[in-house]
Amino acid sequence: MALGNGSDNDQTARTRTGRKAIWLAVAVAIVWLLIGSVAGPLAGKLSEVQENDNASFLPASAESTLVADEVAAFNENDALPLLVVITRPDGGALTPADFAQAQQFVESIPTLPVVDGGSVEEYLADEPIVPIPAEDGRAILISIPINGDRASERLGEGVLVLRGVTDAVREAASTYPDLQINATGPAGLLTDLIAVFGAIDTTLLGATALVVAIILILVYRSPFLWLIPLVAAAMALSAASAVVYYLAKSDILVLNGQSQGILTVLVFGAGTDYALLLVARYREELHRHELHTDAMKAALRGVAEPIIASAATVSVGLMCLLLSELNSNRSTGPVGAAGIAAALVVMLTFLPALLVIPSVVLPILAFVVPTVIGLGLSFVTDLSILPFVAVGGVLALITILGWIVFGILRIVRPSWGPFSREHFPSGRWAFWPKVPRNDEADERMSGVWSKVASGVGRRPRITWVITAGLMVVLAGFSVTLKADGITTTDSFVNETDSVVGQEALAEHFPGGLGTPAIIITNADSLDEVEQIVADTPGVSSVSVYTGVPAGVPGADQAPPKVVDGRVQIQATLSDPADSTAAEETIADLRERTHAVEGADALVGGQTASQLDVDQASLRDRNLIIPVVLVVIFVILVLLLRAILAPVILMGTVVLSFFATLGVCAVVFNEVFKFAGADTSFPLFAFVFLVALGVDYNIFLMTRVREESAKLGTRPGILKGLTVTGGVITSAGIVLAATFLVLGVLPLVVLREVGFAVAIGVLLDTFIIRSTLVPALSYDIGRKIWWPSKLSKAPEQPRDATKEPEPVG
């Protein structure tokens, strides 16, 4: 009887503890929903604090930055040129009638309306707009000087002045059907970049959420469970975006479109990975615990260490970008780390709460489904999304009321009806139709990964030799990767208006017209420096800045403008300002002018800025990559309490990185026909691939170490591979798919980074982590844990594909 009373008391205590855990989960869910209500609107404003020009990326010590600072003293208002190229659609010579229409267009530019009801004239620098005919008579160039100080101001509907003026010019150009009028130059290209990055808040986010949802539905094969990790990932992105918004608005970091795009896919990808690991361990523990709250506690104990270690590895790897000379790279580090930190906290707090009380997700699902349907229809029809949102709200309200009613019935009559506790056990019904129950066998122990583990155990040496050889072959192609930079026009996948205009500009005018190289020198060295600049190959023409706008009577006879003993020389380059040939000319100019004694000459301008960016990228790559390797190695040593295992893991991940570069080289050159890759591509690819690739090895090896302590090293390796195989493979597919979503944005740089990370993750998931690492570790045996005590523990021969026999 005493035993019976004790058992009843234990059951009562467990029930009471379970209820406390449920109320705690409800409180955590409410807190996060309140945070989301504040963070969500801020996340929608993130694109408003982007900066996408090269100048904002460079450090104050860069030569082009020093020139920009000195140029500011020469001009009260620095003009950002919008270059308009006028040609005939058939490419023929312009007629007198065409010249008349072009003159009419020029005269109309100041009066063109912009978004807020004002006119273009309000946002122009104080310079005349003068049409310049090409020598071949087939084109006219118009330089529209947008006031640089006002270009970043906001018009109505949050539109930048830069974009408002460019759009107004392009709209007016469409009223001249007999002429082809394209807006390009720095202002035109930057406007098109801003338009692309503006799609991050809508196109990229929607595509990422859709891809993750589809994969989760296929992984879980449940009508409910897929939404829980997706809601948690969305919450993590909102929280991270709100933090980044405040940091960018306060000028603590510089946010650009590239780093915002990476933030979106990184949070969804890494967050979903953490969710998959937690859900899989939760499902496993539900087979062992009667109360779902106990199962969740056990699951959190099992996955907290690898998830925290994974997040720390990625975050520290990203924070190494703070060593970069480029503001854009330095900011990508904290932006990405903020996303990883948000994903970590949300997936260890909000996600467990949703899994413990999964009914909370039903109202969200009732709201999301009709809203998504309305969103999809609004893209292809004139239907408004608002009625669908209203329907979703009503369905959510009905679902909440039903949830309350059925919740009461489940307590009062636990065995009655289709929604009873017997049919849908608490905390388990979200897995329906395959609801895990206590004391049932876990099907993973006899599934596909059990067979893979057995294969690795039978022929470990042959397995790792073959897979390592394959990776070495792929790595051999990495030497063919062209990562010496691409032009701005080549950065667009599609032929935008600015790209077409840039091609026309290069065809009919000196390529650098409108975006000259700027040389600042001491006034007493003006003649010598000017002659050297004029004699430099690649320079089309040279002029000394007088402060008098071109076209004003007497401008040619005006004396040079001198500021603090310094003068400004403007050199028009023969090649397009964003081309590799132009960068080579700038490098030559710097070498020649720096050699003039006492001139203190500096060379800047748009092309010089890009050259400085490329050179800084090379320097960053040589510095940051070794630092990332050392930092991640230290983390692995602390996590695995060994040295040899981290050496093996780092070696396989580096091999995977070079194999990925090899695949990218073949695909970029032969399939996609890209002009090349940005100079920062290898660095970004390395940071993401090494940090994220180590993740899967962390997930595997932490479980292997846990099982090795119980079963012995070799059986522990096979057991770890068996129980983690499915979830890690699913996580890899999710992460690869989310990075591939970057391809929806028509920018070569983002498509290349997305493709590289996706391929690298798949190689890590299906080859490195599934065969190479376990086979090599199995072949080495317990020595992989050297010098820890586990390396001296005796092996326990047993079939690791089965659960260990219960003790006692």
PDB file of N, CA, C and O in Angstrom, residues 633-681:
ATOM      1  N   PHE A 633      38.581  26.272 -34.628  1.00  0.00           N
ATOM      2  CA  PHE A 633      39.304  25.127 -34.078  1.00  0.00           C
ATOM      3  C   PHE A 633      39.289  25.155 -32.555  1.00  0.00           C
ATOM      4  O   PHE A 633      39.067  24.120 -31.903  1.00  0.00           O
ATOM      5  N   VAL A 634      39.488  26.326 -31.971  1.00  0.00           N
ATOM      6  CA  VAL A 634      39.471  26.451 -30.506  1.00  0.00           C
ATOM      7  C   VAL A 634      38.098  26.082 -29.955  1.00  0.00           C
ATOM      8  O   VAL A 634      37.986  25.375 -28.936  1.00  0.00           O
ATOM      9  N   ILE A 635      37.039  26.540 -30.620  1.00  0.00           N
ATOM     10  CA  ILE A 635      35.678  26.210 -30.172  1.00  0.00           C
ATOM     11  C   ILE A 635      35.453  24.700 -30.206  1.00  0.00           C
ATOM     12  O   ILE A 635      34.882  24.114 -29.272  1.00  0.00           O
ATOM     13  N   LEU A 636      35.900  24.055 -31.267  1.00  0.00           N
ATOM     14  CA  LEU A 636      35.724  22.608 -31.385  1.00  0.00           C
ATOM     15  C   LEU A 636      36.518  21.865 -30.306  1.00  0.00           C
ATOM     16  O   LEU A 636      36.048  20.851 -29.766  1.00  0.00           O
ATOM     17  N   VAL A 637      37.721  22.323 -29.991  1.00  0.00           N
ATOM     18  CA  VAL A 637      38.524  21.692 -28.946  1.00  0.00           C
ATOM     19  C   VAL A 637      37.787  21.761 -27.607  1.00  0.00           C
ATOM     20  O   VAL A 637      37.702  20.773 -26.863  1.00  0.00           O
ATOM     21  N   LEU A 638      37.230  22.939 -27.299  1.00  0.00           N
ATOM     22  CA  LEU A 638      36.505  23.099 -26.036  1.00  0.00           C
ATOM     23  C   LEU A 638      35.234  22.258 -26.022  1.00  0.00           C
ATOM     24  O   LEU A 638      34.856  21.693 -24.984  1.00  0.00           O
ATOM     25  N   LEU A 639      34.563  22.156 -27.162  1.00  0.00           N
ATOM     26  CA  LEU A 639      33.305  21.421 -27.225  1.00  0.00           C
ATOM     27  C   LEU A 639      33.522  19.913 -27.128  1.00  0.00           C
ATOM     28  O   LEU A 639      32.834  19.220 -26.360  1.00  0.00           O
ATOM     29  N   LEU A 640      34.475  19.398 -27.910  1.00  0.00           N
ATOM     30  CA  LEU A 640      34.685  17.951 -27.968  1.00  0.00           C
ATOM     31  C   LEU A 640      35.709  17.466 -26.953  1.00  0.00           C
ATOM     32  O   LEU A 640      35.923  16.255 -26.821  1.00  0.00           O
ATOM     33  N   ARG A 641      36.373  18.408 -26.250  1.00  0.00           N
ATOM     34  CA  ARG A 641      37.359  18.060 -25.223  1.00  0.00           C
ATOM     35  C   ARG A 641      38.440  17.154 -25.807  1.00  0.00           C
ATOM     36  O   ARG A 641      38.852  16.165 -25.184  1.00  0.00           O
ATOM     37  N   ALA A 642      38.823  17.459 -27.017  1.00  0.00           N
ATOM     38  CA  ALA A 642      39.848  16.668 -27.706  1.00  0.00           C
ATOM     39  C   ALA A 642      40.589  17.574 -28.678  1.00  0.00           C
ATOM     40  O   ALA A 642      40.186  18.716 -28.920  1.00  0.00           O
ATOM     41  N   ILE A 643      41.663  17.061 -29.258  1.00  0.00           N
ATOM     42  CA  ILE A 643      42.437  17.807 -30.253  1.00  0.00           C
ATOM     43  C   ILE A 643      42.385  17.135 -31.616  1.00  0.00           C
ATOM     44  O   ILE A 643      42.194  17.791 -32.638  1.00  0.00           O
ATOM     45  N   LEU A 644      42.528  15.814 -31.633  1.00  0.00           N
ATOM     46  CA  LEU A 644      42.573  15.115 -32.917  1.00  0.00           C
ATOM     47  C   LEU A 644      41.248  15.225 -33.667  1.00  0.00           C
ATOM     48  O   LEU A 644      41.237  15.482 -34.876  1.00  0.00           O
ATOM     49  N   ALA A 645      40.131  15.048 -32.990  1.00  0.00           N
ATOM     50  CA  ALA A 645      38.824  15.138 -33.653  1.00  0.00           C
ATOM     51  C   ALA A 645      38.607  16.517 -34.287  1.00  0.00           C
ATOM     52  O   ALA A 645      38.189  16.609 -35.449  1.00  0.00           O
ATOM     53  N   PRO A 646      38.897  17.630 -33.586  1.00  0.00           N
ATOM     54  CA  PRO A 646      38.773  18.937 -34.239  1.00  0.00           C
ATOM     55  C   PRO A 646      39.685  19.102 -35.455  1.00  0.00           C
ATOM     56  O   PRO A 646      39.302  19.738 -36.435  1.00  0.00           O
ATOM     57  N   VAL A 647      40.899  18.530 -35.381  1.00  0.00           N
ATOM     58  CA  VAL A 647      41.800  18.607 -36.541  1.00  0.00           C
ATOM     59  C   VAL A 647      41.170  17.902 -37.738  1.00  0.00           C
ATOM     60  O   VAL A 647      41.187  18.422 -38.869  1.00  0.00           O
ATOM     61  N   ILE A 648      40.584  16.740 -37.508  1.00  0.00           N
ATOM     62  CA  ILE A 648      39.928  16.000 -38.589  1.00  0.00           C
ATOM     63  C   ILE A 648      38.749  16.791 -39.142  1.00  0.00           C
ATOM     64  O   ILE A 648      38.585  16.906 -40.368  1.00  0.00           O
ATOM     65  N   LEU A 649      37.938  17.339 -38.257  1.00  0.00           N
ATOM     66  CA  LEU A 649      36.760  18.090 -38.705  1.00  0.00           C
ATOM     67  C   LEU A 649      37.163  19.318 -39.512  1.00  0.00           C
ATOM     68  O   LEU A 649      36.574  19.593 -40.564  1.00  0.00           O
ATOM     69  N   MET A 650      38.161  20.062 -39.037  1.00  0.00           N
ATOM     70  CA  MET A 650      38.581  21.257 -39.757  1.00  0.00           C
ATOM     71  C   MET A 650      39.172  20.892 -41.112  1.00  0.00           C
ATOM     72  O   MET A 650      38.939  21.563 -42.124  1.00  0.00           O
ATOM     73  N   GLY A 651      39.932  19.805 -41.150  1.00  0.00           N
ATOM     74  CA  GLY A 651      40.514  19.384 -42.422  1.00  0.00           C
ATOM     75  C   GLY A 651      39.448  19.020 -43.437  1.00  0.00           C
ATOM     76  O   GLY A 651      39.545  19.389 -44.617  1.00  0.00           O
ATOM     77  N   THR A 652      38.414  18.307 -43.008  1.00  0.00           N
ATOM     78  CA  THR A 652      37.357  17.912 -43.943  1.00  0.00           C
ATOM     79  C   THR A 652      36.549  19.112 -44.409  1.00  0.00           C
ATOM     80  O   THR A 652      36.131  19.170 -45.572  1.00  0.00           O
ATOM     81  N   VAL A 653      36.332  20.083 -43.523  1.00  0.00           N
ATOM     82  CA  VAL A 653      35.554  21.259 -43.921  1.00  0.00           C
ATOM     83  C   VAL A 653      36.343  22.122 -44.905  1.00  0.00           C
ATOM     84  O   VAL A 653      35.779  22.659 -45.866  1.00  0.00           O
ATOM     85  N   VAL A 654      37.640  22.281 -44.683  1.00  0.00           N
ATOM     86  CA  VAL A 654      38.471  23.034 -45.631  1.00  0.00           C
ATOM     87  C   VAL A 654      38.499  22.331 -46.989  1.00  0.00           C
ATOM     88  O   VAL A 654      38.421  22.979 -48.047  1.00  0.00           O
ATOM     89  N   LEU A 655      38.595  21.012 -46.958  1.00  0.00           N
ATOM     90  CA  LEU A 655      38.543  20.251 -48.209  1.00  0.00           C
ATOM     91  C   LEU A 655      37.210  20.478 -48.914  1.00  0.00           C
ATOM     92  O   LEU A 655      37.163  20.657 -50.140  1.00  0.00           O
ATOM     93  N   SER A 656      36.139  20.503 -48.134  1.00  0.00           N
ATOM     94  CA  SER A 656      34.816  20.762 -48.703  1.00  0.00           C
ATOM     95  C   SER A 656      34.741  22.157 -49.313  1.00  0.00           C
ATOM     96  O   SER A 656      34.116  22.361 -50.366  1.00  0.00           O
ATOM     97  N   PHE A 657      35.403  23.132 -48.679  1.00  0.00           N
ATOM     98  CA  PHE A 657      35.407  24.506 -49.199  1.00  0.00           C
ATOM     99  C   PHE A 657      36.055  24.571 -50.576  1.00  0.00           C
ATOM    100  O   PHE A 657      35.495  25.142 -51.515  1.00  0.00           O
ATOM    101  N   PHE A 658      37.221  23.959 -50.709  1.00  0.00           N
ATOM    102  CA  PHE A 658      37.902  24.007 -52.008  1.00  0.00           C
ATOM    103  C   PHE A 658      37.142  23.188 -53.056  1.00  0.00           C
ATOM    104  O   PHE A 658      37.117  23.554 -54.231  1.00  0.00           O
ATOM    105  N   ALA A 659      36.515  22.092 -52.638  1.00  0.00           N
ATOM    106  CA  ALA A 659      35.694  21.331 -53.575  1.00  0.00           C
ATOM    107  C   ALA A 659      34.517  22.169 -54.055  1.00  0.00           C
ATOM    108  O   ALA A 659      34.145  22.131 -55.238  1.00  0.00           O
ATOM    109  N   THR A 660      33.949  22.950 -53.150  1.00  0.00           N
ATOM    110  CA  THR A 660      32.848  23.840 -53.522  1.00  0.00           C
ATOM    111  C   THR A 660      33.307  24.892 -54.523  1.00  0.00           C
ATOM    112  O   THR A 660      32.607  25.174 -55.506  1.00  0.00           O
ATOM    113  N   LEU A 661      34.464  25.487 -54.282  1.00  0.00           N
ATOM    114  CA  LEU A 661      35.001  26.464 -55.230  1.00  0.00           C
ATOM    115  C   LEU A 661      35.222  25.814 -56.596  1.00  0.00           C
ATOM    116  O   LEU A 661      35.003  26.445 -57.639  1.00  0.00           O
ATOM    117  N   GLY A 662      35.642  24.549 -56.593  1.00  0.00           N
ATOM    118  CA  GLY A 662      35.840  23.845 -57.860  1.00  0.00           C
ATOM    119  C   GLY A 662      34.541  23.671 -58.620  1.00  0.00           C
ATOM    120  O   GLY A 662      34.473  23.923 -59.835  1.00  0.00           O
ATOM    121  N   VAL A 663      33.485  23.264 -57.910  1.00  0.00           N
ATOM    122  CA  VAL A 663      32.170  23.127 -58.547  1.00  0.00           C
ATOM    123  C   VAL A 663      31.685  24.486 -59.051  1.00  0.00           C
ATOM    124  O   VAL A 663      31.165  24.605 -60.171  1.00  0.00           O
ATOM    125  N   CYS A 664      31.871  25.527 -58.227  1.00  0.00           N
ATOM    126  CA  CYS A 664      31.446  26.877 -58.623  1.00  0.00           C
ATOM    127  C   CYS A 664      32.184  27.339 -59.873  1.00  0.00           C
ATOM    128  O   CYS A 664      31.579  27.948 -60.764  1.00  0.00           O
ATOM    129  N   ALA A 665      33.476  27.069 -59.940  1.00  0.00           N
ATOM    130  CA  ALA A 665      34.257  27.491 -61.104  1.00  0.00           C
ATOM    131  C   ALA A 665      33.694  26.883 -62.381  1.00  0.00           C
ATOM    132  O   ALA A 665      33.511  27.581 -63.393  1.00  0.00           O
ATOM    133  N   VAL A 666      33.390  25.597 -62.350  1.00  0.00           N
ATOM    134  CA  VAL A 666      32.853  24.920 -63.543  1.00  0.00           C
ATOM    135  C   VAL A 666      31.475  25.468 -63.896  1.00  0.00           C
ATOM    136  O   VAL A 666      31.194  25.797 -65.059  1.00  0.00           O
ATOM    137  N   VAL A 667      30.616  25.611 -62.893  1.00  0.00           N
ATOM    138  CA  VAL A 667      29.236  26.053 -63.153  1.00  0.00           C
ATOM    139  C   VAL A 667      29.196  27.514 -63.577  1.00  0.00           C
ATOM    140  O   VAL A 667      28.488  27.887 -64.522  1.00  0.00           O
ATOM    141  N   PHE A 668      29.954  28.382 -62.894  1.00  0.00           N
ATOM    142  CA  PHE A 668      29.959  29.803 -63.247  1.00  0.00           C
ATOM    143  C   PHE A 668      30.497  30.023 -64.661  1.00  0.00           C
ATOM    144  O   PHE A 668      29.968  30.839 -65.419  1.00  0.00           O
ATOM    145  N   ASN A 669      31.570  29.296 -64.993  1.00  0.00           N
ATOM    146  CA  ASN A 669      32.220  29.508 -66.287  1.00  0.00           C
ATOM    147  C   ASN A 669      31.475  28.839 -67.438  1.00  0.00           C
ATOM    148  O   ASN A 669      31.328  29.433 -68.514  1.00  0.00           O
ATOM    149  N   GLU A 670      31.003  27.626 -67.218  1.00  0.00           N
ATOM    150  CA  GLU A 670      30.486  26.825 -68.337  1.00  0.00           C
ATOM    151  C   GLU A 670      28.964  26.779 -68.417  1.00  0.00           C
ATOM    152  O   GLU A 670      28.410  26.597 -69.500  1.00  0.00           O
ATOM    153  N   VAL A 671      28.281  26.931 -67.296  1.00  0.00           N
ATOM    154  CA  VAL A 671      26.819  26.799 -67.295  1.00  0.00           C
ATOM    155  C   VAL A 671      26.146  28.168 -67.261  1.00  0.00           C
ATOM    156  O   VAL A 671      25.379  28.528 -68.155  1.00  0.00           O
ATOM    157  N   PHE A 672      26.434  28.948 -66.226  1.00  0.00           N
ATOM    158  CA  PHE A 672      25.803  30.258 -66.091  1.00  0.00           C
ATOM    159  C   PHE A 672      26.447  31.333 -66.961  1.00  0.00           C
ATOM    160  O   PHE A 672      25.845  32.372 -67.200  1.00  0.00           O
ATOM    161  N   LYS A 673      27.684  31.088 -67.396  1.00  0.00           N
ATOM    162  CA  LYS A 673      28.418  32.034 -68.237  1.00  0.00           C
ATOM    163  C   LYS A 673      28.576  33.402 -67.564  1.00  0.00           C
ATOM    164  O   LYS A 673      28.487  34.443 -68.204  1.00  0.00           O
ATOM    165  N   PHE A 674      28.819  33.400 -66.263  1.00  0.00           N
ATOM    166  CA  PHE A 674      29.058  34.653 -65.559  1.00  0.00           C
ATOM    167  C   PHE A 674      30.392  35.248 -66.013  1.00  0.00           C
ATOM    168  O   PHE A 674      31.328  34.512 -66.347  1.00  0.00           O
ATOM    169  N   ALA A 675      30.487  36.572 -66.001  1.00  0.00           N
ATOM    170  CA  ALA A 675      31.731  37.242 -66.385  1.00  0.00           C
ATOM    171  C   ALA A 675      32.851  36.966 -65.395  1.00  0.00           C
ATOM    172  O   ALA A 675      34.031  37.072 -65.721  1.00  0.00           O
ATOM    173  N   GLY A 676      32.496  36.606 -64.189  1.00  0.00           N
ATOM    174  CA  GLY A 676      33.480  36.334 -63.145  1.00  0.00           C
ATOM    175  C   GLY A 676      32.804  36.415 -61.798  1.00  0.00           C
ATOM    176  O   GLY A 676      31.573  36.387 -61.686  1.00  0.00           O
ATOM    177  N   ALA A 677      33.594  36.505 -60.747  1.00  0.00           N
ATOM    178  CA  ALA A 677      33.071  36.620 -59.395  1.00  0.00           C
ATOM    179  C   ALA A 677      33.680  37.837 -58.730  1.00  0.00           C
ATOM    180  O   ALA A 677      34.781  38.272 -59.075  1.00  0.00           O
ATOM    181  N   ASP A 678      32.951  38.394 -57.783  1.00  0.00           N
ATOM    182  CA  ASP A 678      33.438  39.545 -57.050  1.00  0.00           C
ATOM    183  C   ASP A 678      34.671  39.156 -56.227  1.00  0.00           C
ATOM    184  O   ASP A 678      34.822  37.995 -55.819  1.00  0.00           O
ATOM    185  N   THR A 679      35.538  40.126 -55.974  1.00  0.00           N
ATOM    186  CA  THR A 679      36.757  39.832 -55.214  1.00  0.00           C
ATOM    187  C   THR A 679      36.446  39.375 -53.788  1.00  0.00           C
ATOM    188  O   THR A 679      37.264  38.691 -53.161  1.00  0.00           O
ATOM    189  N   SER A 680      35.281  39.744 -53.273  1.00  0.00           N
ATOM    190  CA  SER A 680      34.915  39.342 -51.911  1.00  0.00           C
ATOM    191  C   SER A 680      34.281  37.954 -51.867  1.00  0.00           C
ATOM    192  O   SER A 680      34.026  37.423 -50.784  1.00  0.00           O
ATOM    193  N   PHE A 681      34.020  37.351 -53.033  1.00  0.00           N
ATOM    194  CA  PHE A 681      33.321  36.066 -53.075  1.00  0.00           C
ATOM    195  C   PHE A 681      34.041  34.961 -52.300  1.00  0.00           C
ATOM    196  O   PHE A 681      33.413  34.269 -51.492  1.00  0.00           O
TER     197      PHE A 681
END
